[in-house]
mmCIF file of C-alpha atoms in Angstrom:
data_model
loop_
_atom_site.group_PDB
_atom_site.id
_atom_site.type_symbol
_atom_site.label_atom_id
_atom_site.label_comp_id
_atom_site.label_asym_id
_atom_site.label_seq_id
_atom_site.Cartn_x
_atom_site.Cartn_y
_atom_site.Cartn_z
ATOM 1 C CA MET A 1 28.704 -19.392 -28.439
ATOM 2 C CA SER A 2 29.217 -16.066 -26.717
ATOM 3 C CA ILE A 3 26.740 -14.806 -24.089
ATOM 4 C CA ALA A 4 25.392 -11.265 -24.316
ATOM 5 C CA ALA A 5 24.090 -11.115 -20.727
ATOM 6 C CA LYS A 6 23.294 -13.200 -17.684
ATOM 7 C CA PHE A 7 21.107 -12.449 -14.692
ATOM 8 C CA GLU A 8 19.699 -13.995 -11.566
ATOM 9 C CA ILE A 9 17.059 -12.898 -9.079
ATOM 10 C CA GLU A 10 17.862 -13.112 -5.376
ATOM 11 C CA TYR A 11 15.108 -14.283 -3.017
ATOM 12 C CA LEU A 12 15.131 -12.749 0.466
ATOM 13 C CA GLN A 13 13.502 -14.231 3.568
ATOM 14 C CA TYR A 14 14.374 -14.060 7.281
ATOM 15 C CA LEU A 15 11.306 -15.577 8.979
ATOM 16 C CA ASP A 16 9.411 -18.649 7.873
ATOM 17 C CA ALA A 17 5.649 -19.097 8.177
ATOM 18 C CA GLU A 18 5.956 -20.016 11.858
ATOM 19 C CA GLY A 19 8.167 -17.067 12.728
ATOM 20 C CA LYS A 20 11.408 -19.031 12.950
ATOM 21 C CA GLN A 21 14.581 -17.485 11.592
ATOM 22 C CA VAL A 22 15.878 -19.090 8.406
ATOM 23 C CA ARG A 23 19.159 -17.128 8.526
ATOM 24 C CA ASP A 24 21.237 -15.532 11.235
ATOM 25 C CA ASP A 25 22.308 -12.276 9.578
ATOM 26 C CA LEU A 26 19.278 -10.241 10.642
ATOM 27 C CA PRO A 27 19.305 -6.555 9.644
ATOM 28 C CA ALA A 28 20.465 -4.021 12.227
ATOM 29 C CA PHE A 29 16.985 -2.550 12.742
ATOM 30 C CA THR A 30 15.746 -5.846 14.212
ATOM 31 C CA GLN A 31 18.026 -5.316 17.222
ATOM 32 C CA ASP A 32 15.655 -2.573 18.359
ATOM 33 C CA LEU A 33 12.874 -4.766 19.720
ATOM 34 C CA GLU A 34 10.731 -1.773 20.700
ATOM 35 C CA TYR A 35 10.785 -0.741 17.060
ATOM 36 C CA MET A 36 9.803 -4.238 15.951
ATOM 37 C CA VAL A 37 6.891 -4.157 18.387
ATOM 38 C CA LYS A 38 5.893 -0.811 16.881
ATOM 39 C CA LEU A 39 5.804 -2.385 13.422
ATOM 40 C CA TYR A 40 3.714 -5.286 14.692
ATOM 41 C CA LYS A 41 1.303 -2.884 16.389
ATOM 42 C CA LEU A 42 0.821 -1.001 13.128
ATOM 43 C CA MET A 43 0.224 -4.266 11.288
ATOM 44 C CA MET A 44 -2.440 -5.127 13.858
ATOM 45 C CA SER A 45 -3.930 -1.630 13.661
ATOM 46 C CA THR A 46 -4.121 -2.002 9.896
ATOM 47 C CA ARG A 47 -5.966 -5.299 10.216
ATOM 48 C CA VAL A 48 -8.458 -3.833 12.712
ATOM 49 C CA PHE A 49 -8.944 -0.861 10.387
ATOM 50 C CA ASP A 50 -9.537 -3.208 7.454
ATOM 51 C CA ALA A 51 -12.193 -5.233 9.290
ATOM 52 C CA LYS A 52 -13.964 -2.048 10.380
ATOM 53 C CA SER A 53 -13.870 -0.749 6.805
ATOM 54 C CA ILE A 54 -15.608 -3.823 5.438
ATOM 55 C CA ALA A 55 -18.233 -3.592 8.185
ATOM 56 C CA LEU A 56 -18.904 0.034 7.231
ATOM 57 C CA GLN A 57 -19.342 -0.920 3.594
ATOM 58 C CA ARG A 58 -21.658 -3.808 4.421
ATOM 59 C CA THR A 59 -23.882 -1.487 6.449
ATOM 60 C CA GLY A 60 -24.141 1.069 3.660
ATOM 61 C CA LYS A 61 -21.914 3.712 5.246
ATOM 62 C CA LEU A 62 -19.024 3.368 2.790
ATOM 63 C CA GLY A 63 -18.692 2.857 -0.947
ATOM 64 C CA THR A 64 -16.780 0.027 -2.596
ATOM 65 C CA TYR A 65 -13.664 -0.743 -0.550
ATOM 66 C CA ALA A 66 -10.445 -2.612 -1.459
ATOM 67 C CA SER A 67 -9.325 -4.811 1.437
ATOM 68 C CA CYS A 68 -5.662 -5.147 2.430
ATOM 69 C CA LEU A 69 -6.097 -8.384 4.415
ATOM 70 C CA GLY A 70 -2.869 -10.377 4.167
ATOM 71 C CA HIS A 71 -0.779 -7.472 2.880
ATOM 72 C CA GLU A 72 0.152 -5.979 6.250
ATOM 73 C CA ALA A 73 3.832 -6.969 6.240
ATOM 74 C CA ALA A 74 4.389 -5.811 2.666
ATOM 75 C CA HIS A 75 2.709 -2.463 3.156
ATOM 76 C CA VAL A 76 4.082 -1.572 6.586
ATOM 77 C CA GLY A 77 7.517 -2.730 5.469
ATOM 78 C CA ILE A 78 7.390 -0.302 2.550
ATOM 79 C CA GLY A 79 6.207 2.706 4.533
ATOM 80 C CA SER A 80 8.515 2.165 7.494
ATOM 81 C CA ALA A 81 11.652 2.116 5.324
ATOM 82 C CA MET A 82 10.914 5.434 3.632
ATOM 83 C CA LYS A 83 12.196 8.768 4.899
ATOM 84 C CA PRO A 84 9.779 11.657 5.483
ATOM 85 C CA GLU A 85 11.159 13.587 2.507
ATOM 86 C CA ASP A 86 10.521 10.703 0.110
ATOM 87 C CA VAL A 87 7.353 10.600 -1.988
ATOM 88 C CA TYR A 88 4.887 7.751 -2.185
ATOM 89 C CA ALA A 89 2.627 7.034 -5.169
ATOM 90 C CA PRO A 90 0.201 4.291 -4.039
ATOM 91 C CA SER A 91 -2.481 2.432 -5.910
ATOM 92 C CA TYR A 92 -5.610 1.812 -3.800
ATOM 93 C CA ARG A 93 -4.855 -0.856 -1.208
ATOM 94 C CA GLU A 94 -1.616 0.053 0.594
ATOM 95 C CA TYR A 95 -3.127 1.418 3.799
ATOM 96 C CA GLY A 96 -0.379 0.090 6.078
ATOM 97 C CA ALA A 97 2.256 2.169 4.286
ATOM 98 C CA GLN A 98 -0.014 5.200 4.285
ATOM 99 C CA LEU A 99 -0.968 4.909 7.949
ATOM 100 C CA TYR A 100 2.745 4.812 8.804
ATOM 101 C CA ARG A 101 3.209 8.048 6.839
ATOM 102 C CA GLY A 102 0.318 9.811 8.579
ATOM 103 C CA VAL A 103 -2.813 9.171 6.525
ATOM 104 C CA GLN A 104 -5.853 8.987 8.805
ATOM 105 C CA PRO A 105 -8.549 6.293 8.481
ATOM 106 C CA ARG A 106 -11.168 9.060 8.293
ATOM 107 C CA GLU A 107 -9.428 10.259 5.107
ATOM 108 C CA VAL A 108 -9.515 6.759 3.639
ATOM 109 C CA TYR A 109 -13.234 6.606 4.408
ATOM 110 C CA MET A 110 -13.908 9.992 2.885
ATOM 111 C CA TYR A 111 -12.248 8.852 -0.330
ATOM 112 C CA TRP A 112 -14.104 5.537 -0.550
ATOM 113 C CA GLY A 113 -17.268 7.358 0.505
ATOM 114 C CA GLY A 114 -17.055 9.516 -2.604
ATOM 115 C CA ASP A 115 -15.560 12.651 -1.026
ATOM 116 C CA GLU A 116 -12.362 13.747 -2.809
ATOM 117 C CA ARG A 117 -11.280 15.690 0.273
ATOM 118 C CA GLY A 118 -10.043 12.347 1.535
ATOM 119 C CA ASN A 119 -7.133 12.724 -0.884
ATOM 120 C CA ASP A 120 -6.086 15.942 0.845
ATOM 121 C CA TYR A 121 -4.004 14.277 3.554
ATOM 122 C CA GLN A 122 -3.605 16.571 6.549
ATOM 123 C CA ASN A 123 -0.557 15.023 8.230
ATOM 124 C CA GLU A 124 3.081 15.020 7.207
ATOM 125 C CA PRO A 125 4.838 13.330 5.546
ATOM 126 C CA ALA A 126 1.772 11.966 3.745
ATOM 127 C CA ARG A 127 0.767 15.500 2.838
ATOM 128 C CA HIS A 128 3.270 15.546 -0.024
ATOM 129 C CA ASP A 129 2.443 12.016 -1.193
ATOM 130 C CA PHE A 130 0.196 11.274 -4.153
ATOM 131 C CA ALA A 131 -3.512 10.564 -3.956
ATOM 132 C CA TRP A 132 -4.954 7.066 -4.374
ATOM 133 C CA SER A 133 -4.833 5.808 -7.942
ATOM 134 C CA VAL A 134 -7.582 3.478 -9.095
ATOM 135 C CA PRO A 135 -6.599 3.623 -12.798
ATOM 136 C CA ILE A 136 -4.143 0.746 -12.963
ATOM 137 C CA ALA A 137 -0.414 1.599 -13.018
ATOM 138 C CA THR A 138 -0.711 5.328 -13.746
ATOM 139 C CA GLN A 139 0.869 6.048 -10.351
ATOM 140 C CA CYS A 140 4.125 4.495 -11.591
ATOM 141 C CA LEU A 141 4.482 7.304 -14.114
ATOM 142 C CA HIS A 142 3.842 9.849 -11.367
ATOM 143 C CA ALA A 143 6.664 8.292 -9.353
ATOM 144 C CA ALA A 144 8.999 8.369 -12.351
ATOM 145 C CA GLY A 145 8.227 12.029 -12.954
ATOM 146 C CA SER A 146 8.857 12.851 -9.308
ATOM 147 C CA ALA A 147 12.149 10.955 -9.387
ATOM 148 C CA LEU A 148 13.219 12.913 -12.449
ATOM 149 C CA ALA A 149 12.420 16.162 -10.634
ATOM 150 C CA PHE A 150 14.483 15.056 -7.628
ATOM 151 C CA LYS A 151 17.431 14.317 -9.892
ATOM 152 C CA ILE A 152 17.186 17.628 -11.737
ATOM 153 C CA ARG A 153 16.991 19.529 -8.434
ATOM 154 C CA GLY A 154 19.807 17.558 -6.874
ATOM 155 C CA GLU A 155 17.600 16.470 -3.965
ATOM 156 C CA LYS A 156 18.396 13.290 -2.031
ATOM 157 C CA ARG A 157 14.838 12.044 -2.194
ATOM 158 C CA VAL A 158 13.321 8.862 -3.587
ATOM 159 C CA ALA A 159 9.997 8.240 -5.292
ATOM 160 C CA VAL A 160 8.285 4.967 -4.381
ATOM 161 C CA CYS A 161 5.360 3.398 -6.198
ATOM 162 C CA THR A 162 3.429 0.205 -5.546
ATOM 163 C CA ILE A 163 1.688 -1.933 -8.122
ATOM 164 C CA GLY A 164 -0.038 -5.314 -8.143
ATOM 165 C CA ASP A 165 0.999 -8.398 -10.079
ATOM 166 C CA GLY A 166 -1.627 -7.700 -12.723
ATOM 167 C CA GLY A 167 -0.767 -4.024 -12.885
ATOM 168 C CA SER A 168 2.841 -4.866 -13.668
ATOM 169 C CA SER A 169 1.629 -6.051 -17.092
ATOM 170 C CA LYS A 170 0.472 -2.543 -17.975
ATOM 171 C CA GLY A 171 2.396 -0.300 -20.343
ATOM 172 C CA ASP A 172 2.418 2.484 -17.749
ATOM 173 C CA PHE A 173 4.522 0.290 -15.451
ATOM 174 C CA TYR A 174 6.962 -0.635 -18.199
ATOM 175 C CA GLY A 175 7.259 2.964 -19.328
ATOM 176 C CA ALA A 176 7.958 4.125 -15.793
ATOM 177 C CA ILE A 177 10.682 1.581 -15.043
ATOM 178 C CA ASN A 178 12.212 2.088 -18.503
ATOM 179 C CA ILE A 179 12.704 5.826 -17.970
ATOM 180 C CA ALA A 180 13.926 5.159 -14.433
ATOM 181 C CA GLY A 181 16.649 2.920 -15.803
ATOM 182 C CA ALA A 182 17.515 5.057 -18.825
ATOM 183 C CA GLN A 183 17.833 8.220 -16.726
ATOM 184 C CA ASN A 184 19.250 6.561 -13.586
ATOM 185 C CA LEU A 185 16.378 7.910 -11.514
ATOM 186 C CA PRO A 186 15.921 7.558 -7.736
ATOM 187 C CA MET A 187 12.807 5.406 -7.950
ATOM 188 C CA VAL A 188 11.740 2.166 -6.267
ATOM 189 C CA ALA A 189 8.861 0.202 -7.789
ATOM 190 C CA VAL A 190 7.359 -2.480 -5.557
ATOM 191 C CA ILE A 191 5.253 -5.182 -7.171
ATOM 192 C CA VAL A 192 3.001 -6.490 -4.409
ATOM 193 C CA ASN A 193 2.308 -9.906 -5.895
ATOM 194 C CA ASN A 194 -0.803 -11.178 -4.120
ATOM 195 C CA GLN A 195 -1.358 -13.889 -6.764
ATOM 196 C CA TRP A 196 -4.614 -12.493 -8.157
ATOM 197 C CA ALA A 197 -5.429 -9.593 -10.493
ATOM 198 C CA ILE A 198 -9.106 -9.564 -9.556
ATOM 199 C CA SER A 199 -9.967 -13.023 -10.977
ATOM 200 C CA VAL A 200 -6.854 -13.502 -13.142
ATOM 201 C CA PRO A 201 -4.288 -15.748 -11.416
ATOM 202 C CA ARG A 202 -0.564 -15.079 -11.419
ATOM 203 C CA LYS A 203 0.137 -18.247 -13.404
ATOM 204 C CA ILE A 204 -1.505 -16.823 -16.530
ATOM 205 C CA GLN A 205 -0.507 -13.216 -15.881
ATOM 206 C CA SER A 206 3.099 -13.689 -16.960
ATOM 207 C CA GLY A 207 5.315 -16.478 -18.269
ATOM 208 C CA ALA A 208 8.325 -15.154 -16.354
ATOM 209 C CA PRO A 209 9.519 -17.192 -13.332
ATOM 210 C CA THR A 210 9.477 -13.989 -11.280
ATOM 211 C CA LEU A 211 7.851 -10.600 -11.706
ATOM 212 C CA ALA A 212 10.937 -8.937 -10.246
ATOM 213 C CA GLN A 213 12.902 -9.741 -13.387
ATOM 214 C CA LYS A 214 10.768 -7.327 -15.380
ATOM 215 C CA GLY A 215 13.158 -4.666 -14.120
ATOM 216 C CA ILE A 216 16.153 -6.374 -15.749
ATOM 217 C CA ALA A 217 15.181 -5.104 -19.203
ATOM 218 C CA ALA A 218 14.998 -1.584 -17.772
ATOM 219 C CA GLY A 219 18.467 -1.809 -16.259
ATOM 220 C CA LEU A 220 17.247 -1.743 -12.661
ATOM 221 C CA TYR A 221 18.313 -3.728 -9.620
ATOM 222 C CA CYS A 222 15.782 -6.493 -8.997
ATOM 223 C CA ILE A 223 14.959 -8.720 -6.035
ATOM 224 C CA GLN A 224 12.114 -10.982 -4.933
ATOM 225 C CA VAL A 225 11.217 -11.100 -1.245
ATOM 226 C CA ASP A 226 8.825 -12.981 1.013
ATOM 227 C CA GLY A 227 6.094 -10.370 1.197
ATOM 228 C CA ASN A 228 4.711 -11.917 4.395
ATOM 229 C CA ASP A 229 8.042 -11.382 6.181
ATOM 230 C CA ILE A 230 8.208 -7.742 7.231
ATOM 231 C CA ILE A 231 11.908 -8.028 8.016
ATOM 232 C CA ALA A 232 12.653 -9.096 4.452
ATOM 233 C CA VAL A 233 10.425 -6.414 2.937
ATOM 234 C CA ARG A 234 11.871 -3.633 5.046
ATOM 235 C CA LYS A 235 15.465 -4.739 4.448
ATOM 236 C CA ALA A 236 14.989 -4.879 0.683
ATOM 237 C CA MET A 237 13.320 -1.463 0.757
ATOM 238 C CA GLU A 238 16.033 -0.003 2.979
ATOM 239 C CA ASP A 239 18.755 -1.154 0.606
ATOM 240 C CA ALA A 240 16.904 -0.022 -2.521
ATOM 241 C CA LEU A 241 16.180 3.411 -1.066
ATOM 242 C CA GLU A 242 19.802 3.864 -0.034
ATOM 243 C CA ARG A 243 21.074 2.951 -3.493
ATOM 244 C CA ALA A 244 18.621 5.343 -5.123
ATOM 245 C CA ARG A 245 19.466 8.138 -2.690
ATOM 246 C CA ASN A 246 23.166 7.735 -3.464
ATOM 247 C CA GLY A 247 22.688 7.994 -7.215
ATOM 248 C CA GLU A 248 23.117 4.268 -7.841
ATOM 249 C CA GLY A 249 19.830 3.823 -9.685
ATOM 250 C CA GLY A 250 16.370 2.466 -9.129
ATOM 251 C CA SER A 251 15.000 -0.922 -8.190
ATOM 252 C CA VAL A 252 12.114 -3.308 -8.748
ATOM 253 C CA ILE A 253 11.109 -5.315 -5.683
ATOM 254 C CA GLU A 254 8.618 -8.150 -5.932
ATOM 255 C CA ALA A 255 6.952 -8.845 -2.585
ATOM 256 C CA VAL A 256 5.267 -12.248 -2.795
ATOM 257 C CA THR A 257 2.176 -12.379 -0.599
ATOM 258 C CA TYR A 258 -1.449 -13.501 -0.859
ATOM 259 C CA ARG A 259 -4.761 -11.663 -1.047
ATOM 260 C CA LEU A 260 -6.716 -13.284 1.778
ATOM 261 C CA GLY A 261 -9.918 -11.410 1.057
ATOM 262 C CA ASP A 262 -11.933 -10.437 -1.995
ATOM 263 C CA HIS A 263 -10.485 -8.034 -4.555
ATOM 264 C CA THR A 264 -12.944 -5.417 -3.315
ATOM 265 C CA THR A 265 -16.274 -5.494 -1.532
ATOM 266 C CA ALA A 266 -17.867 -5.708 -5.002
ATOM 267 C CA ASP A 267 -16.118 -9.039 -5.614
ATOM 268 C CA ASP A 268 -16.794 -12.628 -4.504
ATOM 269 C CA ALA A 269 -13.518 -14.555 -4.810
ATOM 270 C CA ARG A 270 -15.260 -17.857 -4.080
ATOM 271 C CA ARG A 271 -16.348 -17.877 -7.701
ATOM 272 C CA TYR A 272 -12.820 -18.345 -9.016
ATOM 273 C CA ARG A 273 -10.546 -19.807 -6.311
ATOM 274 C CA GLY A 274 -10.853 -22.799 -4.015
ATOM 275 C CA GLU A 275 -10.938 -23.112 -0.239
ATOM 276 C CA ASP A 276 -7.696 -25.111 -0.082
ATOM 277 C CA GLU A 277 -5.757 -22.311 -1.735
ATOM 278 C CA VAL A 278 -7.102 -19.722 0.686
ATOM 279 C CA LYS A 279 -6.399 -22.021 3.635
ATOM 280 C CA GLU A 280 -2.793 -22.311 2.446
ATOM 281 C CA GLY A 281 -2.632 -18.515 2.233
ATOM 282 C CA TRP A 282 -3.806 -18.203 5.852
ATOM 283 C CA ALA A 283 -1.098 -20.657 6.947
ATOM 284 C CA LYS A 284 1.532 -18.245 5.580
ATOM 285 C CA GLU A 285 -0.101 -14.981 6.669
ATOM 286 C CA PRO A 286 2.180 -12.224 7.981
ATOM 287 C CA MET A 287 0.799 -11.461 11.450
ATOM 288 C CA LYS A 288 1.431 -14.895 12.924
ATOM 289 C CA ARG A 289 5.095 -15.107 12.007
ATOM 290 C CA LEU A 290 6.086 -11.720 13.421
ATOM 291 C CA ARG A 291 4.010 -12.306 16.542
ATOM 292 C CA ASN A 292 5.694 -15.662 17.154
ATOM 293 C CA TRP A 293 9.102 -14.085 16.665
ATOM 294 C CA LEU A 294 8.328 -11.295 19.155
ATOM 295 C CA VAL A 295 6.940 -13.770 21.694
ATOM 296 C CA ALA A 296 10.122 -15.820 21.395
ATOM 297 C CA LYS A 297 12.106 -12.656 22.071
ATOM 298 C CA GLY A 298 10.071 -12.084 25.252
ATOM 299 C CA VAL A 299 8.633 -8.721 24.207
ATOM 300 C CA TRP A 300 5.047 -9.736 23.366
ATOM 301 C CA ASP A 301 2.318 -11.853 24.934
ATOM 302 C CA ASP A 302 -1.454 -12.432 24.956
ATOM 303 C CA ALA A 303 -2.122 -9.696 27.508
ATOM 304 C CA LYS A 304 -0.327 -7.093 25.375
ATOM 305 C CA GLU A 305 -2.170 -8.344 22.320
ATOM 306 C CA GLU A 306 -5.590 -7.907 23.935
ATOM 307 C CA ALA A 307 -4.675 -4.501 25.350
ATOM 308 C CA TRP A 308 -3.535 -3.255 21.968
ATOM 309 C CA LYS A 309 -6.646 -4.594 20.255
ATOM 310 C CA ALA A 310 -8.747 -2.610 22.716
ATOM 311 C CA GLU A 311 -6.750 0.541 21.910
ATOM 312 C CA CYS A 312 -7.213 -0.117 18.204
ATOM 313 C CA ASP A 313 -10.959 -0.473 18.660
ATOM 314 C CA ASP A 314 -11.138 2.861 20.494
ATOM 315 C CA TRP A 315 -8.983 4.501 17.829
ATOM 316 C CA MET A 316 -11.199 3.209 15.043
ATOM 317 C CA ASP A 317 -14.416 4.238 16.815
ATOM 318 C CA ASN A 318 -13.048 7.770 16.942
ATOM 319 C CA GLU A 319 -12.028 7.710 13.276
ATOM 320 C CA VAL A 320 -15.364 6.300 12.117
ATOM 321 C CA ASN A 321 -17.255 8.941 14.085
ATOM 322 C CA ALA A 322 -15.084 11.689 12.608
ATOM 323 C CA TYR A 323 -15.877 10.378 9.122
ATOM 324 C CA LEU A 324 -19.610 10.066 9.709
ATOM 325 C CA GLU A 325 -19.778 13.544 11.231
ATOM 326 C CA THR A 326 -17.951 15.219 8.329
ATOM 327 C CA LYS A 327 -20.210 17.749 6.638
ATOM 328 C CA THR A 328 -20.837 17.140 2.962
ATOM 329 C CA GLN A 329 -19.403 19.554 0.439
ATOM 330 C CA PRO A 330 -21.673 22.041 -1.345
ATOM 331 C CA ILE A 331 -22.881 20.871 -4.738
ATOM 332 C CA THR A 332 -20.743 23.551 -6.371
ATOM 333 C CA ALA A 333 -17.535 21.811 -5.234
ATOM 334 C CA MET A 334 -17.585 19.507 -8.271
ATOM 335 C CA PHE A 335 -17.262 22.563 -10.492
ATOM 336 C CA ASP A 336 -15.087 24.873 -8.433
ATOM 337 C CA TYR A 337 -11.906 22.770 -8.195
ATOM 338 C CA THR A 338 -11.479 21.480 -11.747
ATOM 339 C CA TYR A 339 -10.346 24.598 -13.612
ATOM 340 C CA ALA A 340 -8.600 27.779 -12.518
ATOM 341 C CA GLU A 341 -11.215 29.639 -14.574
ATOM 342 C CA ILE A 342 -14.433 27.727 -15.086
ATOM 343 C CA PRO A 343 -15.431 27.324 -18.777
ATOM 344 C CA ALA A 344 -18.746 28.782 -19.920
ATOM 345 C CA ASP A 345 -20.430 25.403 -20.420
ATOM 346 C CA LEU A 346 -19.538 24.259 -16.907
ATOM 347 C CA GLU A 347 -20.666 27.596 -15.509
ATOM 348 C CA LYS A 348 -24.084 26.952 -17.001
ATOM 349 C CA GLN A 349 -24.123 23.452 -15.491
ATOM 350 C CA ARG A 350 -23.110 24.916 -12.129
ATOM 351 C CA GLU A 351 -26.000 27.364 -12.226
ATOM 352 C CA PHE A 352 -28.390 24.576 -13.256
ATOM 353 C CA ALA A 353 -27.227 22.366 -10.382
ATOM 354 C CA LEU A 354 -27.735 25.218 -7.913
ATOM 355 C CA ALA A 355 -31.231 25.833 -9.269
ATOM 356 C CA LEU A 356 -32.114 22.146 -8.892
ATOM 357 C CA GLU A 357 -30.811 22.135 -5.352
ATOM 358 C CA LYS A 358 -32.785 25.254 -4.461
ATOM 359 C CA LYS A 359 -35.909 23.765 -6.014
ATOM 360 C CA ALA A 360 -35.460 20.536 -4.018
ATOM 361 C CA HIS A 361 -35.431 22.504 -0.772
#
């Protein structure tokens, strides 16, 4: 019998759950220990930000919020590997990547607080990234379109999108990676596999041994990495971005991690998963392993940890205050930024809304 095709999926890991190296060929960027400390600091900042966000929601100062607890290595690894000229199309949870690229917590809060101005990122390079995408997987098509534009223009830029394990079952994801493969587009799709699509577990989400292999049918390079090992995530991203930038095609990266918190603040994960599973997830969480590795290298200790936490608290107090002090938009804003020329029916609604507002005052 002849064989039409064969494939295998590489698994990449450098640090185990305790922060011990499982291989000696560490990437070149790990030689810069100051840089590795910087990555750890951002992971810690992201976790402090996340805790503050949930507290804001619980006290009625923020709308529904999607926590990133446990995803710090995956998200910071993605953002730190990208170049400023690249474009990022996120879903709604990848704050670590966005903070690295200049998004401010106050902007995150504006968005989740119902103010679309939060999507208007003020800092580069985030300013040319896409807005948050709550509709599942639509951002993958935005990334594919951007990648096509880069190819047509002859620009050495890469479009990156992130998607969850459940989202990778959507037709939008398959359509995006299919066109990326067919047109040899500079696109990297990262499946952040946190084991749960709200209450649907990975084991019934797909019958495939890996989610990375979904890219095989599209003709893309595929790899699965330990999503709690920032070295592995960043290395896989670095390689995928370089291939795409050099015209060697796109990639699908599956970063295997675990959602330590609820899906969002509107969810209660205790209804569908047990304590033992969550405890196992905490044993593999990303912060501990990088911290242990840095301590072993002699560049981190408890005193530095406490000092940085204090800085993070001050930083977040400032960001929260900036958010709470932001003036609300006029009621007309919902009409003024939808069409270049407002249709007659919306003009009537605009006038009605103004009249109601005037009457209320």
